[in-house]
Coordinates of C-alpha atoms in Angstrom, one line a residue:
X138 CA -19.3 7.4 15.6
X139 CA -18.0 5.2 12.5
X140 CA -15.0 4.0 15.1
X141 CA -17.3 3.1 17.7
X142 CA -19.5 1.4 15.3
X143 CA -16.6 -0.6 13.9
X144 CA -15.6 -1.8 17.7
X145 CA -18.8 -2.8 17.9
X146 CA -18.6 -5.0 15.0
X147 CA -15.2 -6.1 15.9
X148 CA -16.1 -7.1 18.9
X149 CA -19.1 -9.3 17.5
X150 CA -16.3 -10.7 15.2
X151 CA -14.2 -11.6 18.0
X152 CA -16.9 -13.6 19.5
X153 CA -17.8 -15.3 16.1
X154 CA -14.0 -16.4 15.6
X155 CA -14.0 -18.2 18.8
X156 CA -16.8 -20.1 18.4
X157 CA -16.0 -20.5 14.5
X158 CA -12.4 -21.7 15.6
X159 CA -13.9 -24.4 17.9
X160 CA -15.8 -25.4 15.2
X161 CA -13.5 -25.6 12.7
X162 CA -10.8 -27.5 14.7
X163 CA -13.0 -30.4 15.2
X164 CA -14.1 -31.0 11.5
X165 CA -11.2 -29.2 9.6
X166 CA -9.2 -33.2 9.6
X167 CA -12.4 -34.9 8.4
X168 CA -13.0 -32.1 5.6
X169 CA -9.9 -31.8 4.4
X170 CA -9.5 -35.7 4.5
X171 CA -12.7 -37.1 3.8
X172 CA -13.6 -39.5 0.8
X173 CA -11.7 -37.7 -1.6
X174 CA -14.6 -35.7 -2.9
X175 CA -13.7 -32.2 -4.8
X176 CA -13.8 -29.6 -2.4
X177 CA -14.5 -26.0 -3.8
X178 CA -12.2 -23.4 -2.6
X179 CA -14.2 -19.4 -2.8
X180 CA -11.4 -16.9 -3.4
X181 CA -12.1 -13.3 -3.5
X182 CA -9.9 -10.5 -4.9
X183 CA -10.6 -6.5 -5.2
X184 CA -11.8 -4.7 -8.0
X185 CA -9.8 -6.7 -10.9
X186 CA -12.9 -7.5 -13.1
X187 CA -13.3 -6.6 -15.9
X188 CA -9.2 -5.7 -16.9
X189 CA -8.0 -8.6 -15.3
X190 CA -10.5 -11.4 -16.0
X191 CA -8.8 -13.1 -18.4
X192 CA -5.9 -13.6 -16.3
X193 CA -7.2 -14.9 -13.1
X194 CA -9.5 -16.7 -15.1
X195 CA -6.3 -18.2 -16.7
X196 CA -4.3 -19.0 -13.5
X197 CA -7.7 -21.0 -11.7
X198 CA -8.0 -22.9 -15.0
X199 CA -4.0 -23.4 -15.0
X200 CA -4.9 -24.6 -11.2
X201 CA -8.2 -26.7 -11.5
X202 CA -5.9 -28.7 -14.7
X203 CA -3.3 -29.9 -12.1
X204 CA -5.5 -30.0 -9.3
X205 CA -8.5 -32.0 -10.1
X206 CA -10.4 -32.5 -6.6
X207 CA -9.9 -28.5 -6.3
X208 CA -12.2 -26.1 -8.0
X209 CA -12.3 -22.2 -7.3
X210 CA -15.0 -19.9 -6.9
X211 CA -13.7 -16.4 -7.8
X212 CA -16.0 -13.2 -6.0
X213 CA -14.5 -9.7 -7.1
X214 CA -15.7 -7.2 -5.0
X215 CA -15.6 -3.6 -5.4
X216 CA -12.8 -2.5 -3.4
X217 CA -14.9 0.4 -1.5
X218 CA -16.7 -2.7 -0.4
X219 CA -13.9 -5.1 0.6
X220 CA -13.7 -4.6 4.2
X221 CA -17.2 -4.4 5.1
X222 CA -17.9 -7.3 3.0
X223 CA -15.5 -9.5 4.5
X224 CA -16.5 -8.2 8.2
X225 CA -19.8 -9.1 7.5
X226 CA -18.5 -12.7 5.6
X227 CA -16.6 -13.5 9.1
X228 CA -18.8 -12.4 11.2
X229 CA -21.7 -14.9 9.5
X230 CA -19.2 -17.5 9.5
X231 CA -19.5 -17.3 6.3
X232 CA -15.9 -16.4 5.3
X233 CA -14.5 -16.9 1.7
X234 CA -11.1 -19.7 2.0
X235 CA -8.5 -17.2 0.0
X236 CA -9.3 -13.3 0.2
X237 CA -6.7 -9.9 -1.2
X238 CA -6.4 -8.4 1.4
X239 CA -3.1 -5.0 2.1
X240 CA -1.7 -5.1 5.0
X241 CA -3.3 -2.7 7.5
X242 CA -6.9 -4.4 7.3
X243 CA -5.2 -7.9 7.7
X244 CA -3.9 -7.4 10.7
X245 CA -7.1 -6.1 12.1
X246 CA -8.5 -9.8 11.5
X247 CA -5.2 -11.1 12.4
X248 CA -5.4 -9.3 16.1
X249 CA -8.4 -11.7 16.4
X250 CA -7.0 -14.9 15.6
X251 CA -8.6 -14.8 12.2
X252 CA -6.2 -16.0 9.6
X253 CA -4.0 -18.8 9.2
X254 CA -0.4 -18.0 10.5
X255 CA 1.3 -18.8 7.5
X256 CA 4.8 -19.1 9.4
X257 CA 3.3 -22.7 10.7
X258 CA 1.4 -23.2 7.0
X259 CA 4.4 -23.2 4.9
X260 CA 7.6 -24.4 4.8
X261 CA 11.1 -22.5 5.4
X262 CA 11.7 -23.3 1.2
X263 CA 8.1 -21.5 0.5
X264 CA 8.7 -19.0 3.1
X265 CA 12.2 -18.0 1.3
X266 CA 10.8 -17.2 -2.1
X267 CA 9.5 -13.9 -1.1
X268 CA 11.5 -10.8 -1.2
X269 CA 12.0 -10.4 2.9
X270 CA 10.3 -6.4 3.0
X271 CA 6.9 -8.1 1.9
X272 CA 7.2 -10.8 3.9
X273 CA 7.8 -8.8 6.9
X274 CA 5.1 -6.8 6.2
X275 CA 2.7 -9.1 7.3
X276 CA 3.8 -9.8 10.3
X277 CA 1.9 -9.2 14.2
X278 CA 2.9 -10.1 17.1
X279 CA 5.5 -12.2 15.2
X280 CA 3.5 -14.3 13.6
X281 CA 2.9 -14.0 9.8
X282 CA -0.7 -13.8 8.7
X283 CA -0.7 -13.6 4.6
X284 CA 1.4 -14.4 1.8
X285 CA 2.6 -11.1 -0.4
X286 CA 0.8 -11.1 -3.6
X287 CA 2.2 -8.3 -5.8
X288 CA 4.3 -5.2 -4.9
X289 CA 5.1 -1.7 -5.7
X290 CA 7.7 0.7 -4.7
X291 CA 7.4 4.9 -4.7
X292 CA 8.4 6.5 -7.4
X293 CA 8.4 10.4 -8.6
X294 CA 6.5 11.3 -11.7
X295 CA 7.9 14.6 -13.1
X296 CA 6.7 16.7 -16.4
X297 CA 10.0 16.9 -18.3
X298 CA 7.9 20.2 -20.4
X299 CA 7.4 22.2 -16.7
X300 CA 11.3 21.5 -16.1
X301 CA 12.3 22.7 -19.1
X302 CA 10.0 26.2 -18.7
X303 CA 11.3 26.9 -14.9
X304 CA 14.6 26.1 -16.5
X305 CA 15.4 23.1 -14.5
X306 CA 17.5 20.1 -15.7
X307 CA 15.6 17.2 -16.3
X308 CA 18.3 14.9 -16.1
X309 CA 18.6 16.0 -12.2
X310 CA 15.1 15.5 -10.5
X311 CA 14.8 16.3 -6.7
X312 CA 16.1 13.3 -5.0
X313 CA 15.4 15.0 -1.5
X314 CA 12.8 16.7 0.6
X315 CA 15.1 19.9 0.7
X316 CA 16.2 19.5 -3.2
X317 CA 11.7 19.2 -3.5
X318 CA 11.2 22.7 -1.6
X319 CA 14.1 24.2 -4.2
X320 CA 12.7 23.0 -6.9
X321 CA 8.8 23.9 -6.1
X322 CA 10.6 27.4 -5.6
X323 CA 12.0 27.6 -8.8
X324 CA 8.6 26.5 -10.4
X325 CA 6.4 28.6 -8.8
X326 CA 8.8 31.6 -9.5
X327 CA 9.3 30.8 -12.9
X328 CA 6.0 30.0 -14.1
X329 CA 3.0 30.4 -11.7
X330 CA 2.9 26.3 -11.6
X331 CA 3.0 24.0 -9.0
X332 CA 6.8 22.4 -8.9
X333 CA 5.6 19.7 -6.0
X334 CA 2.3 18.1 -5.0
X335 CA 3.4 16.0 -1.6
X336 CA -0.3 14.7 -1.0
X337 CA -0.9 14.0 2.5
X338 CA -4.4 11.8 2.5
X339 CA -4.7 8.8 4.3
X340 CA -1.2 7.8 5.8
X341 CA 0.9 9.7 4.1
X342 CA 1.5 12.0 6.4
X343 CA 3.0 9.0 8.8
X344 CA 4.9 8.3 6.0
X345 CA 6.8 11.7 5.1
X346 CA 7.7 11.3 9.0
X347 CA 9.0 8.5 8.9
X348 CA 10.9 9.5 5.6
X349 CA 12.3 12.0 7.3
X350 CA 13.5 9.7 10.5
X351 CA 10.6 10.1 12.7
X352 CA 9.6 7.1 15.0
X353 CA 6.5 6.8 15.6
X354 CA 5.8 4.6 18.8
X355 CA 8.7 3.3 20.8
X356 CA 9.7 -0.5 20.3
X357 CA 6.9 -1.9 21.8
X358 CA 4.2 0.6 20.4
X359 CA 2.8 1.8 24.0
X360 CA 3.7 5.2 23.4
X361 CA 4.3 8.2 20.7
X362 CA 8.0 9.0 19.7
X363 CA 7.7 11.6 17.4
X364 CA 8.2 14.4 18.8
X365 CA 11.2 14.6 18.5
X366 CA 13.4 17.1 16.3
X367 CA 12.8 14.9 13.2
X368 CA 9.3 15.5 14.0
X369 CA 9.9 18.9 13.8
X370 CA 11.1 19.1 10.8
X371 CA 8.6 17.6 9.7
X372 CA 5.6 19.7 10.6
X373 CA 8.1 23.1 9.4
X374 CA 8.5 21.6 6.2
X375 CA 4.9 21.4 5.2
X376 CA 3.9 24.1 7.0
X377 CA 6.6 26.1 4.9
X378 CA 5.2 24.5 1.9
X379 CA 1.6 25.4 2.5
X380 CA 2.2 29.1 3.7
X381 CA 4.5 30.3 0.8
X382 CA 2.1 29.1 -1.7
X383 CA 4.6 26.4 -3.3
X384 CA 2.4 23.4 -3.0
X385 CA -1.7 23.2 -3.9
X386 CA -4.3 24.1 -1.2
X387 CA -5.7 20.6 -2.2
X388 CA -2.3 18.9 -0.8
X389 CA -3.4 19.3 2.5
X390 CA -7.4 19.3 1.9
X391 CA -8.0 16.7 -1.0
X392 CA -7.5 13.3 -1.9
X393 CA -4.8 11.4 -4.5
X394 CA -7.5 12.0 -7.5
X395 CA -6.8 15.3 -7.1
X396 CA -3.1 14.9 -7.5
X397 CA -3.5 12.7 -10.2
X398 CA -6.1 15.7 -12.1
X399 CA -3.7 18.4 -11.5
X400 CA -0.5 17.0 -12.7
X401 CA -2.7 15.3 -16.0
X402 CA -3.6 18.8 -16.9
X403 CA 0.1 20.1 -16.8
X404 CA -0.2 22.2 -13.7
X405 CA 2.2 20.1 -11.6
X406 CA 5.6 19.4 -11.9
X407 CA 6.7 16.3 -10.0
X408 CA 4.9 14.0 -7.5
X409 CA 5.2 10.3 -5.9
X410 CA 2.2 8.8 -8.6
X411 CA 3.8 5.3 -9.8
X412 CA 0.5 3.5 -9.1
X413 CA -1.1 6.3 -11.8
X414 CA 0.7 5.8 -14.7
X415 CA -1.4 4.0 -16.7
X416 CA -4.2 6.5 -15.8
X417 CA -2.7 9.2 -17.6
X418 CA -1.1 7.2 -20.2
X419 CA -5.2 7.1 -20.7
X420 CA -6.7 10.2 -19.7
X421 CA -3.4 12.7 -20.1
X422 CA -1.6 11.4 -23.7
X423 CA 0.4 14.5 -24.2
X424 CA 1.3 14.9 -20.4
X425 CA 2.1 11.2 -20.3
X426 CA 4.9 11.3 -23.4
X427 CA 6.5 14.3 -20.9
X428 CA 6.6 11.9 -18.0
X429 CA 9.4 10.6 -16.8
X430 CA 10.2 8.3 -14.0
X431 CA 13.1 9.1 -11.0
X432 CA 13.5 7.4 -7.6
X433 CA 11.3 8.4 -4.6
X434 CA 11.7 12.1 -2.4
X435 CA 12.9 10.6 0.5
X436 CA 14.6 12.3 3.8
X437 CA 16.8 11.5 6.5
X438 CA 16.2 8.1 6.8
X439 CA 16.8 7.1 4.0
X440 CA 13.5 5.1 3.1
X441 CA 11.2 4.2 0.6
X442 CA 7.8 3.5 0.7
X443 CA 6.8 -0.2 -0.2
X444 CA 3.2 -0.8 -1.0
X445 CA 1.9 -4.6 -0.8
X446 CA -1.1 -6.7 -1.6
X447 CA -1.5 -10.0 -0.1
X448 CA -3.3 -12.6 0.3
X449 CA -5.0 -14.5 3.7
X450 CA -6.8 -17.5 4.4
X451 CA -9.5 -17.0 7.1
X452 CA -9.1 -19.1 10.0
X453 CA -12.8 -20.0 9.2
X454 CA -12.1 -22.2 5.9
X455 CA -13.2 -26.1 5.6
X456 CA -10.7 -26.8 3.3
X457 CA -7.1 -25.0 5.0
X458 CA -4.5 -27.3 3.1
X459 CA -6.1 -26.4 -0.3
X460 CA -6.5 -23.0 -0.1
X461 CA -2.8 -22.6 1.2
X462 CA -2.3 -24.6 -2.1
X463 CA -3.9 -22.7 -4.0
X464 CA -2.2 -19.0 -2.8
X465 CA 0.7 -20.4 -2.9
X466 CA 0.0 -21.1 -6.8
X467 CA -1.2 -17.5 -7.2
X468 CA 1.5 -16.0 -5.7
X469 CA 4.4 -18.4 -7.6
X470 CA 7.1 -16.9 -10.0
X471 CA 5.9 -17.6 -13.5
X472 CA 1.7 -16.6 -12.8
X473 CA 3.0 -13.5 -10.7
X474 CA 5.6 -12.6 -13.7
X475 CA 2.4 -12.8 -16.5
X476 CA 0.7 -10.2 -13.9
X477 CA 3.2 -7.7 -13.8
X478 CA 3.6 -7.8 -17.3
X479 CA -0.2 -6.5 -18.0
X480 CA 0.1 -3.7 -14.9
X481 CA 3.2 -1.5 -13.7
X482 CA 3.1 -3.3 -10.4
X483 CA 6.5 -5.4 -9.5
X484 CA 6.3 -9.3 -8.0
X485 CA 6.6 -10.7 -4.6
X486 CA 8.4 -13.6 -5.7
X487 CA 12.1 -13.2 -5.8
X488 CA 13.0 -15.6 -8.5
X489 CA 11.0 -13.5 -10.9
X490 CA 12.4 -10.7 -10.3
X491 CA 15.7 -11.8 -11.6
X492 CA 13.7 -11.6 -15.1
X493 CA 15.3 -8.8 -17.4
X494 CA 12.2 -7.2 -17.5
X495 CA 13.0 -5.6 -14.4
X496 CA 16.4 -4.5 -14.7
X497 CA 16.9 -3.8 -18.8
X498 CA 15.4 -0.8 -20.6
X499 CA 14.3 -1.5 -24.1
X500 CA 15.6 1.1 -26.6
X501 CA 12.4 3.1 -27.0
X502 CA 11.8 3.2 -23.4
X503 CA 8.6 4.7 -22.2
X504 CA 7.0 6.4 -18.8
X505 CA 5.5 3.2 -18.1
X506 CA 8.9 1.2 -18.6
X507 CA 11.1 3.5 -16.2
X508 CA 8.8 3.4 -13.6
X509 CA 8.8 -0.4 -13.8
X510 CA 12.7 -0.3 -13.5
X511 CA 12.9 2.3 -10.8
X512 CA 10.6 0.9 -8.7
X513 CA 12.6 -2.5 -8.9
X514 CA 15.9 -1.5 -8.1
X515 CA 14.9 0.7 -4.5
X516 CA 13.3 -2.5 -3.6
X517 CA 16.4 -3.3 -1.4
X518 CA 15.6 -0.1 0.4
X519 CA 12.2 -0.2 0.5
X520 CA 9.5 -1.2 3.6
X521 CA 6.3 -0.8 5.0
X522 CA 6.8 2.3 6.7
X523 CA 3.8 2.3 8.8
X524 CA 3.4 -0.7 10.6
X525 CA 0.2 -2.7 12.1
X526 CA -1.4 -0.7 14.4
X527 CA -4.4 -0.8 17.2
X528 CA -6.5 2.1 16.5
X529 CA -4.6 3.0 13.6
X530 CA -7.9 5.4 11.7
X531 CA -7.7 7.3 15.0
X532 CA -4.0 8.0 15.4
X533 CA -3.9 8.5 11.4
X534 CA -6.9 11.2 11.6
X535 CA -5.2 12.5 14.8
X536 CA -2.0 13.3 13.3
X537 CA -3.5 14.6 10.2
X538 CA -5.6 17.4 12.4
X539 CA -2.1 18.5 14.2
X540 CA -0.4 19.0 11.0
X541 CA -3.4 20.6 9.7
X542 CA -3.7 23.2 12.5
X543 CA 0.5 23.8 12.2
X544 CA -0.2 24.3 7.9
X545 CA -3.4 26.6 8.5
X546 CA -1.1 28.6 11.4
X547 CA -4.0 27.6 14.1
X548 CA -0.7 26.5 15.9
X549 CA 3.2 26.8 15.7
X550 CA 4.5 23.3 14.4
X551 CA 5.8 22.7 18.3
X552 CA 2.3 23.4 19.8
X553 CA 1.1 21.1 17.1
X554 CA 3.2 18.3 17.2
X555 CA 2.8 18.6 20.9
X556 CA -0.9 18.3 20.3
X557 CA -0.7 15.0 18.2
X558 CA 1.8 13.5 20.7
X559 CA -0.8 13.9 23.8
X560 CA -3.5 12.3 21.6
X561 CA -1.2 9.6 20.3
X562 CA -0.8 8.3 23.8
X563 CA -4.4 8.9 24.7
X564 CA -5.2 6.2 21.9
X565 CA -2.1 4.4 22.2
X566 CA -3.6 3.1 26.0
X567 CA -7.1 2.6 25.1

């Protein structure tokens, strides 16, 4: 029912766009160009207020000082509330000019003609100062629909005390899917505790198929390509996982809070948590001076998980030249630098980056300062692993049931995978 009632609303959005597209293309020159009169640009982010007020009130004012005919109206919205907010915004024609958005709900409004293409908005120089994964992130249909805000790569969180009780190096943390299973092995033998915690909400079961060196449609996304021995693998490991007891029932049930509680109270011993950090720096003090920071579990492929935020301009705006102007100011080296600086996140820009901040350890180097530098140096390795997709809450849920019913033995991993290959390519050609 909620997909159908999200077509619906697509649908309705589709219809709006059009019209607001007309619209806009025969007043956008006179707007943009009128008498010179100060033109108000309404930029929306997600769920930064009240910890980040102070600096996005710092880069407008930085903005409004050196563009005087420009002033910003900032919305934050709750970030539960983003998606139907902005729906409802563009469906009103009522659309905000700059808006955060990640990648995967982007491209829904970008399937619809919604948002700028940013390949025709800026120039080649502009276009070159982002690091190429982000970039390419945002891309559909080959055309580029936001600019990369602020990054992160995926990096493994691991309780150097739980190491030390199963007896396991600290200085060698599981690098691999297989080295993961040994480990968790080791833990749970050695003292009832959970070595591993591989959550699997939302897309992160795509991912750890990927990982692994899955594909998951064929080149032009028409049809499923996963089942395939890689996929396999994939649905034996976890399944191995779940029926020897080595990872938590909540893995395959709960959501990333739960991974986040478990390994804060000391019953976990690694997991892929980098956004988290500071959340048990707060909540966990005496977990979080245990923590350190190692690269990401990864498998066959190779890959890494990159995370992204960007930001879009909706098709809809009045003022298009401005508010490129002004994500393009957001997004710049020296105001994305001052961001990263507050939160463990990295930058989009490639010429911060090349600060030492992202490639030196200070002496008395903390949780929160190796994940920084880890995440920064797989950066060259890391993508989007899961790419735009039509339908993609269906074939997500859809591939999340089949590796359920493989984990709780409904099925054997073949009759599973099977399963989730036959409704891949019912959705895929809807």
């Amino acid at each position: 029912m909620k997909n159908i009632k999200l077509f619906s609303i697509m649908m309705l959005v589709t219809v709006l766009l059009l019209a607001a597209c007309s619209e806009d293309s025969s007043n956008e020159s006179s707007s943009d160009n009128n008498d010179g009169g100060k033109k108000e640009i309404e930029f929306w982010t997600m769920q930064l207020k009240p910890t980040f007020t102070d600096y996005i009130e710092g880069v407008i004012s930085d903005f409004e000082k050196e563009n005087p005919n420009i002033s910003i109206k900032w919305v934050d919205v709750p970030a539960a509330d983003l998606e139907k907010k902005i729906l409802s915004a563009v469906s009103s024609n009522t659309a905000p000019d700059v808006v955060n958005l990640n990648p995967t709900f982007g491209s829904k409004i970008a399937a619809l003609d919604g948002l700028v293409n940013m390949d025709e908005a800026l120039s080649d120089e502009q276009k070159s100062r982002y690091v190429q994964g982000a970039w390419k992130a945002n891309q559909l249909n080959g055309n580029t629909f936001a600019i990369p805000w602020y990054l992160n790569t995926e990096v493994t969180l691991n309780n150097k005390a739980i190491y030390e009780e199963a007896g396991l190096d600290p200085n060698k943390p599981p690098k691999t899917y297989e080295k993961a299973m040994e480990y968790a092995k080791t833990v749970k033998e050695e003292t009832g505790k959970y070595g591993y915690y591989p959550s699997l909400d939302l897309s992160l079961v795509l991912q750890h198929m990927v990982k692994m060196g899955a594909d998951l449609t064929n080149e032009e996304g028409t049809k499923a390509a996963f089942n395939t021995q890689e996929g396999l693998n994939t649905f034996k490991y976890f399944t191995e996982l779940y029926k020897n007891d080595l990872i938590p029932r909540e893995a395959l049930t709960g959501d990333q809070r739960e991974t986040i509680d478990m390994y804060s109270s000391g019953q976990v011993g690694f997991f892929a948590g980098s956004n988290f950090i500071t959340q048990i720096k707060k909540n966990a003090p005496d977990v979080y001076d245990q923590t350190f920071a190692s690269q990401s579990i990864t498998g066959k492929s190779g890959k890494v998980t990159l995370s992204v935020q960007n930001v879009v301009v909706p098709n809809q705006t009045k003022h298009q030249d401005a508010a490129v102007k002004f994500a393009l100011f957001l997004t710049n080296a020296k105001n994305q630098l001052a961001f990263t600086k507050l939160v463990p996140i990295l930058p989009s820009a490639k010429s911060a980056l090349d600060d030492p901040y992202f490639s030196e350890l200070p002496e008395d180097a903390t949780a929160t300062d190796q994940v920084r530098i880890t995440a920064a140096n797989q950066l060259d390795k890391a993508e989007v692993l899961i790419p735009p997709m039509e339908n993609y809450n269906k074939l997500k849920d859809a591939m999340h049931d089949a590796i359920s019913a493989a984990m709780l033995e409904e099925m054997s991993p073949q009759e599973a995978l099977d399963q989730a290959e036959k409704e891949w390519n019912k959705i895929l050609s809807e």
